[in-house]
Short mmCIF file of C-alpha atoms in Angstrom, two decimals:
data_model
loop_
_atom_site.label_atom_id
_atom_site.label_comp_id
_atom_site.label_asym_id
_atom_site.label_seq_id
_atom_site.Cartn_x
_atom_site.Cartn_y
_atom_site.Cartn_z
CA MET A 1 0.58 7.82 -28.27
CA SER A 2 0.18 12.21 -28.78
CA ALA A 3 2.28 14.61 -28.62
CA THR A 4 -0.20 16.22 -25.95
CA HIS A 5 0.62 13.03 -24.14
CA THR A 6 3.46 11.80 -23.31
CA PRO A 7 4.93 11.42 -20.51
CA SER A 8 8.12 14.10 -19.16
CA ALA A 9 11.60 12.54 -18.51
CA LYS A 10 11.15 14.52 -15.13
CA PRO A 11 6.82 14.97 -14.19
CA LEU A 12 7.86 15.74 -10.56
CA GLN A 13 10.80 18.10 -11.47
CA GLY A 14 10.23 20.51 -8.50
CA ARG A 15 8.09 18.15 -6.20
CA THR A 16 9.00 17.18 -2.66
CA ALA A 17 8.02 13.23 -1.88
CA VAL A 18 7.82 11.39 1.69
CA VAL A 19 9.03 7.43 1.87
CA THR A 20 8.41 6.56 4.81
CA GLY A 21 10.85 2.67 5.74
CA ALA A 22 13.03 3.89 2.79
CA GLY A 23 16.29 2.75 3.89
CA ALA A 24 16.25 -0.93 1.96
CA GLY A 25 14.41 -2.86 0.32
CA LEU A 26 11.05 -2.26 -1.73
CA GLY A 27 10.99 2.18 0.26
CA ARG A 28 14.94 2.21 -0.92
CA ALA A 29 13.97 1.39 -4.33
CA GLU A 30 10.68 3.60 -4.61
CA ALA A 31 12.89 6.91 -3.17
CA LEU A 32 15.15 6.37 -5.63
CA ALA A 33 12.59 5.80 -8.11
CA LEU A 34 11.00 8.69 -7.65
CA ALA A 35 14.19 11.88 -7.43
CA ALA A 36 15.50 9.65 -10.65
CA LEU A 37 11.50 11.96 -12.03
CA GLY A 38 13.07 15.17 -10.65
CA ALA A 39 11.85 14.94 -6.65
CA ASN A 40 12.70 16.00 -3.73
CA VAL A 41 12.77 12.91 -1.23
CA VAL A 42 12.24 13.86 2.55
CA VAL A 43 13.73 9.46 3.13
CA ASN A 44 12.38 7.76 6.33
CA ASP A 45 13.73 5.25 7.82
CA ILE A 46 14.66 4.33 11.80
CA GLY A 47 18.30 3.58 11.35
CA PRO A 48 21.47 6.04 9.86
CA ALA A 49 20.02 3.27 6.41
CA ALA A 50 18.29 6.39 6.30
CA ASP A 51 20.96 8.43 5.41
CA ASP A 52 22.94 5.76 3.17
CA VAL A 53 19.63 6.76 1.02
CA ALA A 54 19.28 10.43 1.32
CA ALA A 55 23.10 10.50 -0.48
CA GLU A 56 22.09 8.08 -2.70
CA VAL A 57 18.61 10.32 -3.86
CA LYS A 58 21.80 12.90 -3.24
CA ALA A 59 23.96 12.13 -6.15
CA LEU A 60 20.86 11.71 -8.99
CA ALA A 61 20.83 15.59 -8.94
CA THR A 62 17.67 16.31 -6.53
CA GLY A 63 17.82 16.89 -2.97
CA ALA A 64 17.33 15.02 -0.40
CA VAL A 65 17.19 14.45 3.80
CA ALA A 66 17.42 12.26 5.99
CA VAL A 67 14.48 11.67 9.14
CA THR A 68 15.38 8.76 11.83
CA GLY A 69 12.87 7.56 12.99
CA ASP A 70 9.94 5.62 14.16
CA VAL A 71 5.85 5.70 12.51
CA GLY A 72 4.28 3.53 14.86
CA ASP A 73 5.05 6.99 16.98
CA TRP A 74 2.27 8.90 15.42
CA SER A 75 4.61 12.42 15.99
CA MET A 76 6.17 11.38 12.96
CA GLY A 77 3.78 12.69 10.97
CA ASP A 78 4.14 15.92 12.15
CA ARG A 79 7.80 15.75 11.92
CA LEU A 80 8.17 14.14 8.59
CA VAL A 81 5.76 17.61 6.60
CA GLU A 82 7.49 19.92 7.97
CA ALA A 83 11.19 18.33 7.05
CA ALA A 84 9.74 18.49 3.77
CA VAL A 85 7.82 21.86 4.03
CA GLU A 86 11.46 23.31 5.38
CA SER A 87 13.75 21.28 3.52
CA PHE A 88 12.23 22.16 0.54
CA GLY A 89 9.11 23.77 -0.14
CA SER A 90 6.45 21.75 -0.19
CA LEU A 91 5.50 18.06 0.22
CA ASP A 92 3.65 16.81 -2.80
CA ILE A 93 3.27 12.86 -2.34
CA VAL A 94 3.58 10.48 0.49
CA VAL A 95 4.72 6.43 -0.59
CA ASN A 96 4.04 5.45 3.02
CA ASN A 97 6.25 1.97 2.56
CA ALA A 98 7.44 1.31 6.84
CA GLY A 99 6.52 -2.43 8.33
CA VAL A 100 7.31 -4.81 10.41
CA LEU A 101 6.79 -8.44 9.96
CA ARG A 102 6.23 -10.68 13.02
CA ASP A 103 5.37 -14.29 11.81
CA LYS A 104 2.85 -16.87 13.83
CA MET A 105 -0.30 -19.00 13.52
CA LEU A 106 -2.84 -16.79 14.99
CA PHE A 107 -2.73 -19.40 17.88
CA ASN A 108 1.14 -18.92 19.07
CA LEU A 109 0.21 -14.24 18.26
CA THR A 110 1.00 -12.60 21.67
CA GLU A 111 0.23 -9.38 22.44
CA SER A 112 3.85 -7.66 21.79
CA ASP A 113 3.10 -10.23 18.18
CA TRP A 114 0.07 -7.66 17.03
CA ASP A 115 0.17 -4.73 18.56
CA ASP A 116 3.52 -3.87 16.51
CA VAL A 117 2.44 -4.85 13.52
CA LEU A 118 -1.12 -3.04 13.89
CA ARG A 119 1.11 0.40 15.19
CA ILE A 120 4.31 0.49 12.18
CA HIS A 121 2.18 -0.30 9.35
CA LEU A 122 -1.56 0.35 9.88
CA LYS A 123 -1.15 3.32 12.98
CA GLY A 124 1.96 4.60 10.81
CA HIS A 125 0.10 4.93 7.20
CA ALA A 126 -2.14 6.67 9.87
CA ALA A 127 0.01 9.22 11.44
CA VAL A 128 1.78 10.37 7.70
CA SER A 129 -2.10 10.81 5.69
CA ARG A 130 -2.50 12.84 8.73
CA ALA A 131 -0.44 14.96 9.04
CA ALA A 132 -0.12 15.23 4.89
CA ALA A 133 -4.25 16.16 5.13
CA VAL A 134 -3.94 19.03 7.13
CA HIS A 135 -0.51 20.58 5.56
CA TRP A 136 -2.99 19.66 2.34
CA ARG A 137 -6.58 20.91 3.51
CA ALA A 138 -4.37 24.14 4.89
CA ALA A 139 -3.04 25.54 1.78
CA SER A 140 -5.65 24.64 -0.27
CA LYS A 141 -7.92 26.40 1.71
CA VAL A 142 -4.94 29.58 1.97
CA SER A 143 -4.86 29.89 -2.08
CA GLY A 144 -9.11 29.06 -2.60
CA ALA A 145 -8.25 26.13 -5.04
CA PRO A 146 -6.95 22.33 -5.02
CA VAL A 147 -3.45 21.30 -4.66
CA TYR A 148 -1.38 18.89 -6.21
CA GLY A 149 -1.09 16.10 -3.39
CA ARG A 150 -0.11 12.33 -3.77
CA VAL A 151 -1.33 8.95 -0.93
CA ILE A 152 0.45 6.14 -2.95
CA ASN A 153 -0.10 3.52 0.50
CA THR A 154 1.24 -0.29 0.81
CA SER A 155 -1.36 -3.40 0.88
CA SER A 156 -1.03 -6.74 0.36
CA GLU A 157 -2.47 -10.20 -1.39
CA ALA A 158 -2.92 -10.67 2.32
CA PHE A 159 -5.61 -8.24 2.76
CA LEU A 160 -7.76 -10.63 0.45
CA PHE A 161 -6.43 -13.83 0.72
CA GLY A 162 -5.46 -14.39 4.59
CA SER A 163 -2.35 -14.97 5.52
CA PRO A 164 -2.40 -18.47 7.77
CA GLY A 165 1.09 -17.57 9.35
CA GLN A 166 0.25 -13.55 9.51
CA PRO A 167 -3.04 -12.72 11.24
CA ASN A 168 -1.74 -9.41 12.05
CA TYR A 169 0.70 -8.87 9.39
CA SER A 170 -3.41 -8.98 7.55
CA ALA A 171 -5.43 -7.81 9.51
CA ALA A 172 -3.41 -4.07 8.89
CA LYS A 173 -3.09 -4.47 5.25
CA ALA A 174 -7.35 -5.31 5.29
CA GLY A 175 -7.41 -1.49 7.65
CA ILE A 176 -4.75 0.23 5.09
CA THR A 177 -6.66 0.08 2.53
CA ALA A 178 -10.05 0.46 3.75
CA LEU A 179 -7.45 3.68 5.18
CA THR A 180 -6.85 4.21 2.07
CA LEU A 181 -10.01 4.31 0.38
CA ALA A 182 -11.26 7.20 3.23
CA THR A 183 -8.60 9.31 2.01
CA SER A 184 -8.87 9.25 -1.90
CA GLN A 185 -12.89 10.24 -0.58
CA GLY A 186 -12.09 12.02 2.24
CA LEU A 187 -9.20 14.33 0.30
CA ALA A 188 -10.43 14.18 -3.06
CA ARG A 189 -12.16 18.00 -2.86
CA TYR A 190 -9.06 19.58 -2.49
CA GLY A 191 -6.62 18.15 -5.06
CA VAL A 192 -5.37 15.05 -3.38
CA ARG A 193 -5.23 11.30 -4.90
CA ALA A 194 -5.03 8.24 -2.82
CA ASN A 195 -4.67 4.80 -3.89
CA ALA A 196 -3.21 1.77 -2.57
CA ILE A 197 -0.56 -0.78 -3.92
CA CYS A 198 -0.14 -4.56 -3.71
CA PRO A 199 2.90 -5.53 -4.56
CA ARG A 200 5.09 -8.95 -4.56
CA ALA A 201 9.12 -7.90 -4.46
CA ARG A 202 12.03 -10.48 -3.73
CA THR A 203 14.17 -8.07 -0.81
CA ALA A 204 16.06 -8.92 1.97
CA MET A 205 12.80 -9.85 3.90
CA THR A 206 11.76 -11.59 2.06
CA ALA A 207 14.62 -13.35 -0.04
CA GLU A 208 13.31 -16.68 2.03
CA ALA A 209 10.42 -16.49 1.08
CA PHE A 210 11.02 -16.01 -2.70
CA GLY A 211 13.89 -17.53 -3.14
CA GLU A 212 16.79 -16.69 -6.14
CA GLY A 213 16.21 -14.26 -8.89
CA ALA A 214 15.66 -14.99 -12.12
CA THR A 215 16.51 -12.91 -14.18
CA ALA A 216 14.05 -11.34 -16.70
CA PRO A 217 14.68 -9.42 -20.57
CA GLY A 218 16.50 -6.49 -19.92
CA GLY A 219 19.22 -8.05 -17.28
CA LEU A 220 17.26 -7.54 -14.53
CA ASP A 221 15.19 -9.38 -11.69
CA ILE A 222 11.75 -10.78 -12.33
CA MET A 223 10.56 -9.33 -8.86
CA ALA A 224 12.91 -6.93 -8.30
CA PRO A 225 11.62 -4.30 -6.33
CA GLU A 226 11.95 -1.35 -9.14
CA ARG A 227 9.82 -2.97 -11.43
CA VAL A 228 7.00 -2.34 -8.76
CA ALA A 229 9.36 1.97 -7.64
CA THR A 230 8.10 2.59 -11.62
CA LEU A 231 4.07 2.04 -10.43
CA VAL A 232 4.86 3.67 -7.99
CA GLY A 233 6.36 7.38 -10.06
CA HIS A 234 3.82 6.98 -12.41
CA LEU A 235 1.17 7.20 -9.67
CA ALA A 236 3.07 9.74 -8.35
CA SER A 237 3.38 12.11 -11.82
CA PRO A 238 0.59 14.22 -13.20
CA ALA A 239 -0.05 11.23 -15.60
CA ALA A 240 -2.58 10.48 -12.63
CA ASP A 241 -4.37 12.39 -11.50
CA GLU A 242 -7.63 10.54 -13.27
CA ILE A 243 -6.65 7.91 -10.78
CA ASN A 244 -7.70 7.86 -7.80
CA GLY A 245 -9.48 5.21 -4.64
CA GLN A 246 -7.69 2.27 -6.65
CA VAL A 247 -5.86 -0.88 -6.12
CA PHE A 248 -3.42 -2.52 -8.29
CA VAL A 249 -1.48 -5.68 -7.52
CA VAL A 250 1.71 -5.27 -8.81
CA TYR A 251 5.01 -7.38 -9.54
CA GLY A 252 6.79 -8.57 -12.59
CA ASP A 253 6.47 -7.63 -16.11
CA MET A 254 2.08 -6.66 -14.82
CA VAL A 255 0.45 -4.35 -12.62
CA ALA A 256 -3.26 -5.67 -11.95
CA LEU A 257 -6.59 -3.52 -10.38
CA LEU A 258 -8.84 -4.83 -8.74
CA ALA A 259 -12.61 -4.34 -8.83
CA PRO A 260 -14.69 -3.24 -5.99
CA PRO A 261 -16.41 -6.12 -4.09
CA THR A 262 -19.14 -7.68 -5.46
CA VAL A 263 -21.79 -9.28 -4.24
CA GLU A 264 -21.84 -13.49 -4.79
CA GLN A 265 -25.30 -14.07 -4.13
CA LYS A 266 -28.51 -12.62 -1.97
CA PHE A 267 -30.49 -14.72 0.35
CA THR A 268 -33.76 -14.24 0.78
CA ALA A 269 -36.21 -15.38 3.53
CA ALA A 270 -39.76 -16.47 2.82
CA ASP A 271 -41.37 -14.47 4.72
CA GLY A 272 -39.30 -11.19 6.15
CA THR A 273 -37.66 -13.46 8.58
CA PHE A 274 -35.44 -16.41 8.73
CA THR A 275 -36.00 -18.81 10.54
CA ALA A 276 -33.11 -21.63 11.62
CA ALA A 277 -34.97 -24.18 8.97
CA GLU A 278 -35.37 -22.03 5.49
CA LEU A 279 -31.37 -20.66 6.32
CA ASP A 280 -29.89 -24.35 6.53
CA GLU A 281 -31.88 -24.64 3.24
CA GLN A 282 -30.52 -22.32 1.60
CA LEU A 283 -27.04 -21.22 3.51
CA THR A 284 -25.68 -24.55 4.25
CA GLY A 285 -27.82 -25.30 1.05
CA TYR A 286 -25.76 -23.49 -1.70
CA PHE A 287 -22.29 -24.60 0.12
CA ARG A 288 -23.44 -28.21 1.03
CA GLY A 289 -21.35 -30.52 -1.28
CA ARG A 290 -17.51 -27.40 -1.81
CA ASP A 291 -14.57 -28.84 -0.65
CA PRO A 292 -14.73 -27.41 3.68
CA HIS A 293 -11.10 -26.41 3.14
CA ARG A 294 -11.92 -24.27 -0.24
CA THR A 295 -12.29 -21.02 1.50
CA TYR A 296 -12.25 -17.24 0.53
CA ALA A 297 -8.28 -17.91 -0.65
CA ALA A 298 -8.26 -20.45 -3.23
CA TYR A 299 -10.23 -17.83 -4.93
CA SER A 300 -7.95 -16.41 -7.44
CA VAL A 301 -8.12 -11.37 -9.00
CA ALA A 302 -8.56 -11.15 -13.21
CA GLY A 303 -7.22 -15.26 -12.63
CA LEU A 304 -4.20 -14.43 -10.62
CA ASP A 305 -1.64 -16.34 -9.38
CA THR A 306 -2.24 -16.60 -5.26
CA THR A 307 0.75 -19.42 -4.44
CA GLY A 308 2.95 -18.65 -1.61
CA THR A 309 4.27 -15.79 0.18
CA GLN A 310 1.54 -12.64 0.22
CA GLN A 311 4.91 -10.53 2.53
CA THR A 312 5.07 -7.43 0.70
CA ARG A 313 8.79 -6.66 1.65
#
């Protein structure tokens, strides 16, 4: 690496980040990783754990403020932006991480199971992103130049493959991915970069799914949330200015960049309009002979293992 591209030890010095769901698990690891890179952090969670993590951030010699509340409340987005600007003078980074699980098979899913997950995951991401977008757009118009803005959203492999016991969660994560892409396109002119991560990490929420940790070289659990937080820190940094509108799978010792969806096969009506017989010949014929249980979820992306849990936290 040339000297001109040597990363700074504190690339986020003087920057301010908002991290939702930062009271434990992945959010806590992300807040501490950003603080280690020099950022001030607005720590959000629904309970007193936010204060505990804020204290940990301060111990890293950066500023921190805890804002307790539910990101599913639309006004929380404005509160978090205001806390960043009033406490530290700027808002530069948003890490949308907060989420809940209400795992049910589709036939057991209740209205509240659906609403709770969509409200916290998808509405929560949208509420904070909207408030940040308002702030950044206004700042760009005042300065007459692009601002520094980073949005890192938390999606999941469940949006790609589905998760049979998590139809609500899978749908929310698909929405978050689409929200990320729209954010990246709508805010790029103002200097904002928006990307999504699909993480796997061993936390209190996924302890049962992942089982006991396996220590990797260096003494860090191969599924430690700190491994995911390292990528989040990079995407939040100036070094990631050319990374926008991307989706990454991250866990263990790897980061995988997902390609945009591609067309597998095109079917065309011979005379301009399909008949039922022609659809049967072309579509059904294309799938005939395949295992009916082999669905989209059976395919891997970039050779990644798609078995096991798809939970993000």
